[in-house]
């Protein structure tokens, strides 16, 4: 079995058996520039909801806010899913929260303790980043054409092997568990969780997702620096609102709703 193919074998056995993610919609590549770029291109060309793109390594992995996602080959999980949700453009950011929930549950199911969600897109363990989510969208005016949800999980490499800047704030499952993990089993759990939470959201709306997300989240009592289009501020985190936005309180007691931006916890 070639490098990375174990990813496909376990995923086919576990996570691609449901209604949404199926073997015909599964695309594995030994190396891609970015699974998100590839998934967006497939979606643009008409690929159905449930299309999954996995790579064993990425040469230009994309992170949020134009950052690079370091993606060495053979070690970690790099996966992007195509969704075609019947929802307005203004709700698309909630899909990042849906994917975060599926991701944190999947890493916990693999034995990682202490994993937490940080709004909007991070999975942290003891303040270090274990996984990140990048949601990209194409729309016609107010109507979503398609969304690509990309998930990167640091699995079997060592954080110390990343560039110094990333190494200082990253962690891997192997760092935590002191053993290597089967990326295919992790992928299967992630896909099963995403199908479940995405389905629940479609049926019951955002409330159940919000409830579960908050149980995993670093929120009340957390002090943070937020970097938003309106500027940088030190705040206390308070809540996730019913729309999926972050509620914070500023130093002078003003309550604010953060629609987009970067949050650094103290
Ligand atoms: C972030 O935390 O900044 C988001 C990181 C998202 C990385 C994943 S890896 C799979 C998918 N393909 C990409 O190019 N990016 C996402």
GROMACS .gro file of C-alpha atoms and ligand atoms in nm:
model
  282
    1UNK     CA    1   0.000   0.000   0.000
    2UNK     CA    2   0.149   0.334  -0.104
    3UNK     CA    3   0.207   0.632   0.120
    4UNK     CA    4  -0.117   0.783   0.235
    5UNK     CA    5  -0.338   0.508   0.104
    6UNK     CA    6  -0.411   0.390   0.457
    7UNK     CA    7  -0.606   0.715   0.481
    8UNK     CA    8  -0.839   0.601   0.210
    9UNK     CA    9  -0.877   0.244   0.330
   10UNK     CA   10  -1.001   0.332   0.681
   11UNK     CA   11  -1.209   0.623   0.558
   12UNK     CA   12  -1.385   0.404   0.303
   13UNK     CA   13  -1.455   0.149   0.574
   14UNK     CA   14  -1.585   0.399   0.828
   15UNK     CA   15  -1.687   0.746   0.723
   16UNK     CA   16  -1.793   0.712   0.362
   17UNK     CA   17  -2.081   0.474   0.413
   18UNK     CA   18  -2.352   0.727   0.494
   19UNK     CA   19  -2.581   0.913   0.261
   20UNK     CA   20  -2.369   1.222   0.212
   21UNK     CA   21  -2.010   1.105   0.186
   22UNK     CA   22  -1.971   0.809  -0.050
   23UNK     CA   23  -1.672   0.637  -0.216
   24UNK     CA   24  -1.765   0.784  -0.559
   25UNK     CA   25  -1.730   1.134  -0.418
   26UNK     CA   26  -1.394   1.066  -0.253
   27UNK     CA   27  -1.074   1.203  -0.413
   28UNK     CA   28  -0.733   1.111  -0.275
   29UNK     CA   29  -0.410   1.274  -0.393
   30UNK     CA   30  -0.057   1.198  -0.272
   31UNK     CA   31   0.023   1.569  -0.302
   32UNK     CA   32  -0.185   1.876  -0.384
   33UNK     CA   33  -0.117   2.245  -0.357
   34UNK     CA   34  -0.429   2.279  -0.141
   35UNK     CA   35  -0.726   2.048  -0.088
   36UNK     CA   36  -0.943   2.358  -0.048
   37UNK     CA   37  -0.832   2.492  -0.386
   38UNK     CA   38  -0.901   2.155  -0.548
   39UNK     CA   39  -1.240   2.114  -0.378
   40UNK     CA   40  -1.344   2.467  -0.481
   41UNK     CA   41  -1.244   2.387  -0.841
   42UNK     CA   42  -1.440   2.059  -0.838
   43UNK     CA   43  -1.743   2.238  -0.691
   44UNK     CA   44  -1.715   2.510  -0.953
   45UNK     CA   45  -1.721   2.235  -1.219
   46UNK     CA   46  -2.040   2.090  -1.066
   47UNK     CA   47  -1.917   1.834  -0.811
   48UNK     CA   48  -2.201   1.730  -0.579
   49UNK     CA   49  -2.241   1.797  -0.210
   50UNK     CA   50  -2.041   1.541  -0.016
   51UNK     CA   51  -1.738   1.555  -0.246
   52UNK     CA   52  -1.430   1.497  -0.029
   53UNK     CA   53  -1.072   1.585  -0.124
   54UNK     CA   54  -0.787   1.440   0.083
   55UNK     CA   55  -0.414   1.483   0.030
   56UNK     CA   56  -0.121   1.313   0.198
   57UNK     CA   57   0.068   1.643   0.177
   58UNK     CA   58   0.010   1.999   0.054
   59UNK     CA   59   0.258   2.238  -0.104
   60UNK     CA   60   0.049   2.553  -0.054
   61UNK     CA   61  -0.188   2.471   0.230
   62UNK     CA   62  -0.413   2.766   0.302
   63UNK     CA   63  -0.483   2.900   0.649
   64UNK     CA   64  -0.719   3.173   0.757
   65UNK     CA   65  -0.637   3.538   0.696
   66UNK     CA   66  -0.402   3.455   0.407
   67UNK     CA   67  -0.168   3.250   0.628
   68UNK     CA   68   0.009   2.934   0.515
   69UNK     CA   69  -0.089   2.596   0.666
   70UNK     CA   70   0.229   2.392   0.692
   71UNK     CA   71   0.145   2.052   0.544
   72UNK     CA   72   0.431   1.799   0.546
   73UNK     CA   73   0.362   1.477   0.360
   74UNK     CA   74   0.268   1.151   0.533
   75UNK     CA   75   0.198   1.291   0.878
   76UNK     CA   76  -0.120   1.490   0.918
   77UNK     CA   77  -0.477   1.514   0.796
   78UNK     CA   78  -0.565   1.756   0.515
   79UNK     CA   79  -0.924   1.726   0.399
   80UNK     CA   80  -1.180   1.948   0.226
   81UNK     CA   81  -1.552   1.883   0.187
   82UNK     CA   82  -1.789   2.038  -0.068
   83UNK     CA   83  -2.124   2.150   0.075
   84UNK     CA   84  -2.422   2.300  -0.105
   85UNK     CA   85  -2.632   2.426   0.183
   86UNK     CA   86  -2.972   2.584   0.132
   87UNK     CA   87  -2.894   2.884   0.348
   88UNK     CA   88  -2.828   3.253   0.299
   89UNK     CA   89  -2.473   3.379   0.258
   90UNK     CA   90  -2.496   3.544   0.599
   91UNK     CA   91  -2.523   3.201   0.767
   92UNK     CA   92  -2.222   3.043   0.596
   93UNK     CA   93  -1.980   3.121   0.881
   94UNK     CA   94  -2.181   2.884   1.100
   95UNK     CA   95  -2.047   2.595   0.891
   96UNK     CA   96  -1.703   2.665   1.039
   97UNK     CA   97  -1.857   2.606   1.382
   98UNK     CA   98  -2.030   2.288   1.260
   99UNK     CA   99  -1.695   2.159   1.129
  100UNK     CA  100  -1.515   2.261   1.449
  101UNK     CA  101  -1.761   2.057   1.649
  102UNK     CA  102  -1.709   1.750   1.430
  103UNK     CA  103  -1.331   1.798   1.452
  104UNK     CA  104  -1.308   1.836   1.830
  105UNK     CA  105  -1.531   1.533   1.880
  106UNK     CA  106  -1.321   1.327   1.636
  107UNK     CA  107  -0.989   1.406   1.807
  108UNK     CA  108  -1.146   1.340   2.149
  109UNK     CA  109  -1.273   1.003   2.023
  110UNK     CA  110  -0.913   0.919   1.928
  111UNK     CA  111  -0.810   0.969   2.290
  112UNK     CA  112  -0.702   1.334   2.301
  113UNK     CA  113  -0.807   1.486   2.633
  114UNK     CA  114  -0.855   1.854   2.698
  115UNK     CA  115  -0.933   1.960   2.340
  116UNK     CA  116  -1.127   2.288   2.325
  117UNK     CA  117  -1.278   2.510   2.058
  118UNK     CA  118  -1.171   2.869   2.013
  119UNK     CA  119  -1.395   3.094   1.807
  120UNK     CA  120  -1.419   3.082   1.518
  121UNK     CA  121  -1.206   2.800   1.382
  122UNK     CA  122  -0.944   2.653   1.612
  123UNK     CA  123  -0.911   2.333   1.811
  124UNK     CA  124  -0.665   2.393   2.095
  125UNK     CA  125  -0.509   2.170   2.358
  126UNK     CA  126  -0.353   2.353   2.653
  127UNK     CA  127  -0.351   2.671   2.447
  128UNK     CA  128  -0.172   2.514   2.149
  129UNK     CA  129  -0.328   2.464   1.809
  130UNK     CA  130  -0.411   2.106   1.715
  131UNK     CA  131  -0.646   2.173   1.423
  132UNK     CA  132  -0.780   2.456   1.210
  133UNK     CA  133  -1.072   2.505   0.975
  134UNK     CA  134  -1.091   2.717   0.664
  135UNK     CA  135  -1.432   2.776   0.508
  136UNK     CA  136  -1.448   2.924   0.159
  137UNK     CA  137  -1.760   3.012  -0.034
  138UNK     CA  138  -1.883   3.097  -0.382
  139UNK     CA  139  -2.211   3.288  -0.407
  140UNK     CA  140  -2.447   3.450  -0.654
  141UNK     CA  141  -2.556   3.761  -0.471
  142UNK     CA  142  -2.729   3.642  -0.153
  143UNK     CA  143  -2.744   3.277  -0.263
  144UNK     CA  144  -2.468   3.028  -0.176
  145UNK     CA  145  -2.348   2.832  -0.478
  146UNK     CA  146  -2.114   2.610  -0.281
  147UNK     CA  147  -1.898   2.605   0.029
  148UNK     CA  148  -1.570   2.425   0.088
  149UNK     CA  149  -1.490   2.335   0.446
  150UNK     CA  150  -1.123   2.249   0.487
  151UNK     CA  151  -0.988   2.084   0.799
  152UNK     CA  152  -0.623   2.042   0.892
  153UNK     CA  153  -0.533   1.830   1.194
  154UNK     CA  154  -0.178   1.791   1.325
  155UNK     CA  155  -0.162   1.415   1.375
  156UNK     CA  156   0.165   1.225   1.360
  157UNK     CA  157   0.437   1.483   1.311
  158UNK     CA  158   0.596   1.664   1.602
  159UNK     CA  159   0.514   2.029   1.656
  160UNK     CA  160   0.884   2.098   1.701
  161UNK     CA  161   0.938   2.002   1.336
  162UNK     CA  162   0.727   2.293   1.208
  163UNK     CA  163   0.885   2.630   1.135
  164UNK     CA  164   0.981   2.807   1.461
  165UNK     CA  165   0.687   3.046   1.436
  166UNK     CA  166   0.432   2.764   1.402
  167UNK     CA  167   0.616   2.530   1.643
  168UNK     CA  168   0.579   2.788   1.920
  169UNK     CA  169   0.198   2.759   1.920
  170UNK     CA  170   0.118   2.419   1.763
  171UNK     CA  171   0.073   2.071   1.903
  172UNK     CA  172   0.016   1.733   1.739
  173UNK     CA  173  -0.181   1.427   1.847
  174UNK     CA  174   0.149   1.236   1.867
  175UNK     CA  175   0.291   1.502   2.101
  176UNK     CA  176  -0.009   1.450   2.329
  177UNK     CA  177  -0.064   1.074   2.302
  178UNK     CA  178   0.301   0.964   2.264
  179UNK     CA  179   0.200   0.726   1.986
  180UNK     CA  180   0.101   0.754   1.624
  181UNK     CA  181  -0.265   0.761   1.521
  182UNK     CA  182  -0.442   0.616   1.220
  183UNK     CA  183  -0.533   0.914   1.003
  184UNK     CA  184  -0.798   0.713   0.821
  185UNK     CA  185  -0.983   0.635   1.143
  186UNK     CA  186  -0.966   1.003   1.236
  187UNK     CA  187  -1.096   1.099   0.891
  188UNK     CA  188  -1.382   0.849   0.920
  189UNK     CA  189  -1.483   0.995   1.258
  190UNK     CA  190  -1.462   1.348   1.122
  191UNK     CA  191  -1.680   1.274   0.820
  192UNK     CA  192  -1.937   1.087   1.029
  193UNK     CA  193  -1.952   1.379   1.275
  194UNK     CA  194  -1.977   1.638   1.003
  195UNK     CA  195  -2.262   1.451   0.836
  196UNK     CA  196  -2.443   1.424   1.169
  197UNK     CA  197  -2.406   1.789   1.278
  198UNK     CA  198  -2.467   1.930   0.930
  199UNK     CA  199  -2.782   1.716   0.905
  200UNK     CA  200  -2.901   1.828   1.246
  201UNK     CA  201  -2.841   2.190   1.154
  202UNK     CA  202  -3.046   2.147   0.836
  203UNK     CA  203  -3.332   1.987   1.031
  204UNK     CA  204  -3.337   2.179   1.358
  205UNK     CA  205  -3.146   2.498   1.293
  206UNK     CA  206  -2.843   2.638   1.471
  207UNK     CA  207  -2.959   2.595   1.834
  208UNK     CA  208  -2.836   2.235   1.890
  209UNK     CA  209  -2.504   2.313   1.721
  210UNK     CA  210  -2.463   2.622   1.938
  211UNK     CA  211  -2.535   2.426   2.255
  212UNK     CA  212  -2.284   2.153   2.176
  213UNK     CA  213  -2.023   2.399   2.048
  214UNK     CA  214  -2.038   2.595   2.374
  215UNK     CA  215  -1.975   2.279   2.576
  216UNK     CA  216  -1.637   2.241   2.405
  217UNK     CA  217  -1.551   2.610   2.386
  218UNK     CA  218  -1.314   2.840   2.567
  219UNK     CA  219  -1.553   3.124   2.645
  220UNK     CA  220  -1.674   3.283   2.969
  221UNK     CA  221  -1.399   3.428   3.181
  222UNK     CA  222  -1.138   3.408   2.906
  223UNK     CA  223  -0.940   3.724   2.849
  224UNK     CA  224  -0.838   3.780   2.491
  225UNK     CA  225  -0.704   4.025   2.238
  226UNK     CA  226  -0.932   4.057   1.937
  227UNK     CA  227  -0.813   4.186   1.606
  228UNK     CA  228  -1.116   4.289   1.402
  229UNK     CA  229  -1.174   4.520   1.107
  230UNK     CA  230  -1.265   4.781   1.374
  231UNK     CA  231  -0.923   4.753   1.542
  232UNK     CA  232  -0.739   4.565   1.818
  233UNK     CA  233  -0.890   4.546   2.168
  234UNK     CA  234  -0.844   4.358   2.492
  235UNK     CA  235  -1.171   4.199   2.599
  236UNK     CA  236  -1.334   3.925   2.806
  237UNK     CA  237  -1.511   3.655   2.609
  238UNK     CA  238  -1.873   3.606   2.714
  239UNK     CA  239  -2.079   3.390   2.484
  240UNK     CA  240  -2.160   3.258   2.139
  241UNK     CA  241  -2.481   3.425   2.023
  242UNK     CA  242  -2.777   3.260   1.852
  243UNK     CA  243  -2.633   3.354   1.511
  244UNK     CA  244  -2.285   3.210   1.575
  245UNK     CA  245  -2.110   3.539   1.648
  246UNK     CA  246  -1.884   3.601   1.946
  247UNK     CA  247  -2.005   3.820   2.232
  248UNK     CA  248  -1.733   3.999   2.426
  249UNK     CA  249  -1.707   4.271   2.692
  250UNK     CA  250  -1.451   4.545   2.655
  251UNK     CA  251  -1.232   4.681   2.939
  252UNK     CA  252  -1.479   4.964   2.995
  253UNK     CA  253  -1.774   4.728   3.018
  254UNK     CA  254  -1.918   4.771   2.670
  255UNK     CA  255  -2.071   4.455   2.525
  256UNK     CA  256  -1.977   4.389   2.163
  257UNK     CA  257  -2.059   4.137   1.895
  258UNK     CA  258  -1.765   4.016   1.688
  259UNK     CA  259  -1.860   3.914   1.335
  260UNK     CA  260  -1.513   3.833   1.203
  261UNK     CA  261  -1.157   3.854   1.323
  262UNK     CA  262  -0.873   3.692   1.507
  263UNK     CA  263  -0.888   3.603   1.876
  264UNK     CA  264  -0.572   3.553   2.083
  265UNK     CA  265  -0.636   3.412   2.431
  266UNK     CA  266  -0.427   3.524   2.730
  267LIG     C1  267  -0.648   2.796   0.997
  267LIG     O1  268  -0.650   2.760   1.116
  267LIG     O2  269  -0.589   2.899   0.962
  267LIG     C2  270  -0.718   2.711   0.896
  267LIG     C3  271  -0.630   2.598   0.849
  267LIG     C4  272  -0.699   2.508   0.749
  267LIG     C5  273  -0.604   2.409   0.689
  267LIG     C6  274  -0.674   2.306   0.605
  267LIG     S1  275  -0.568   2.173   0.556
  267LIG     C7  276  -0.691   2.115   0.448
  267LIG     C8  277  -0.753   2.236   0.381
  267LIG     N1  278  -0.677   2.276   0.264
  267LIG     C9  279  -0.618   2.394   0.280
  267LIG     O3  280  -0.546   2.449   0.195
  267LIG     N2  281  -0.649   2.445   0.400
  267LIG    C10  282  -0.735   2.357   0.475
   0.00000   0.00000   0.00000
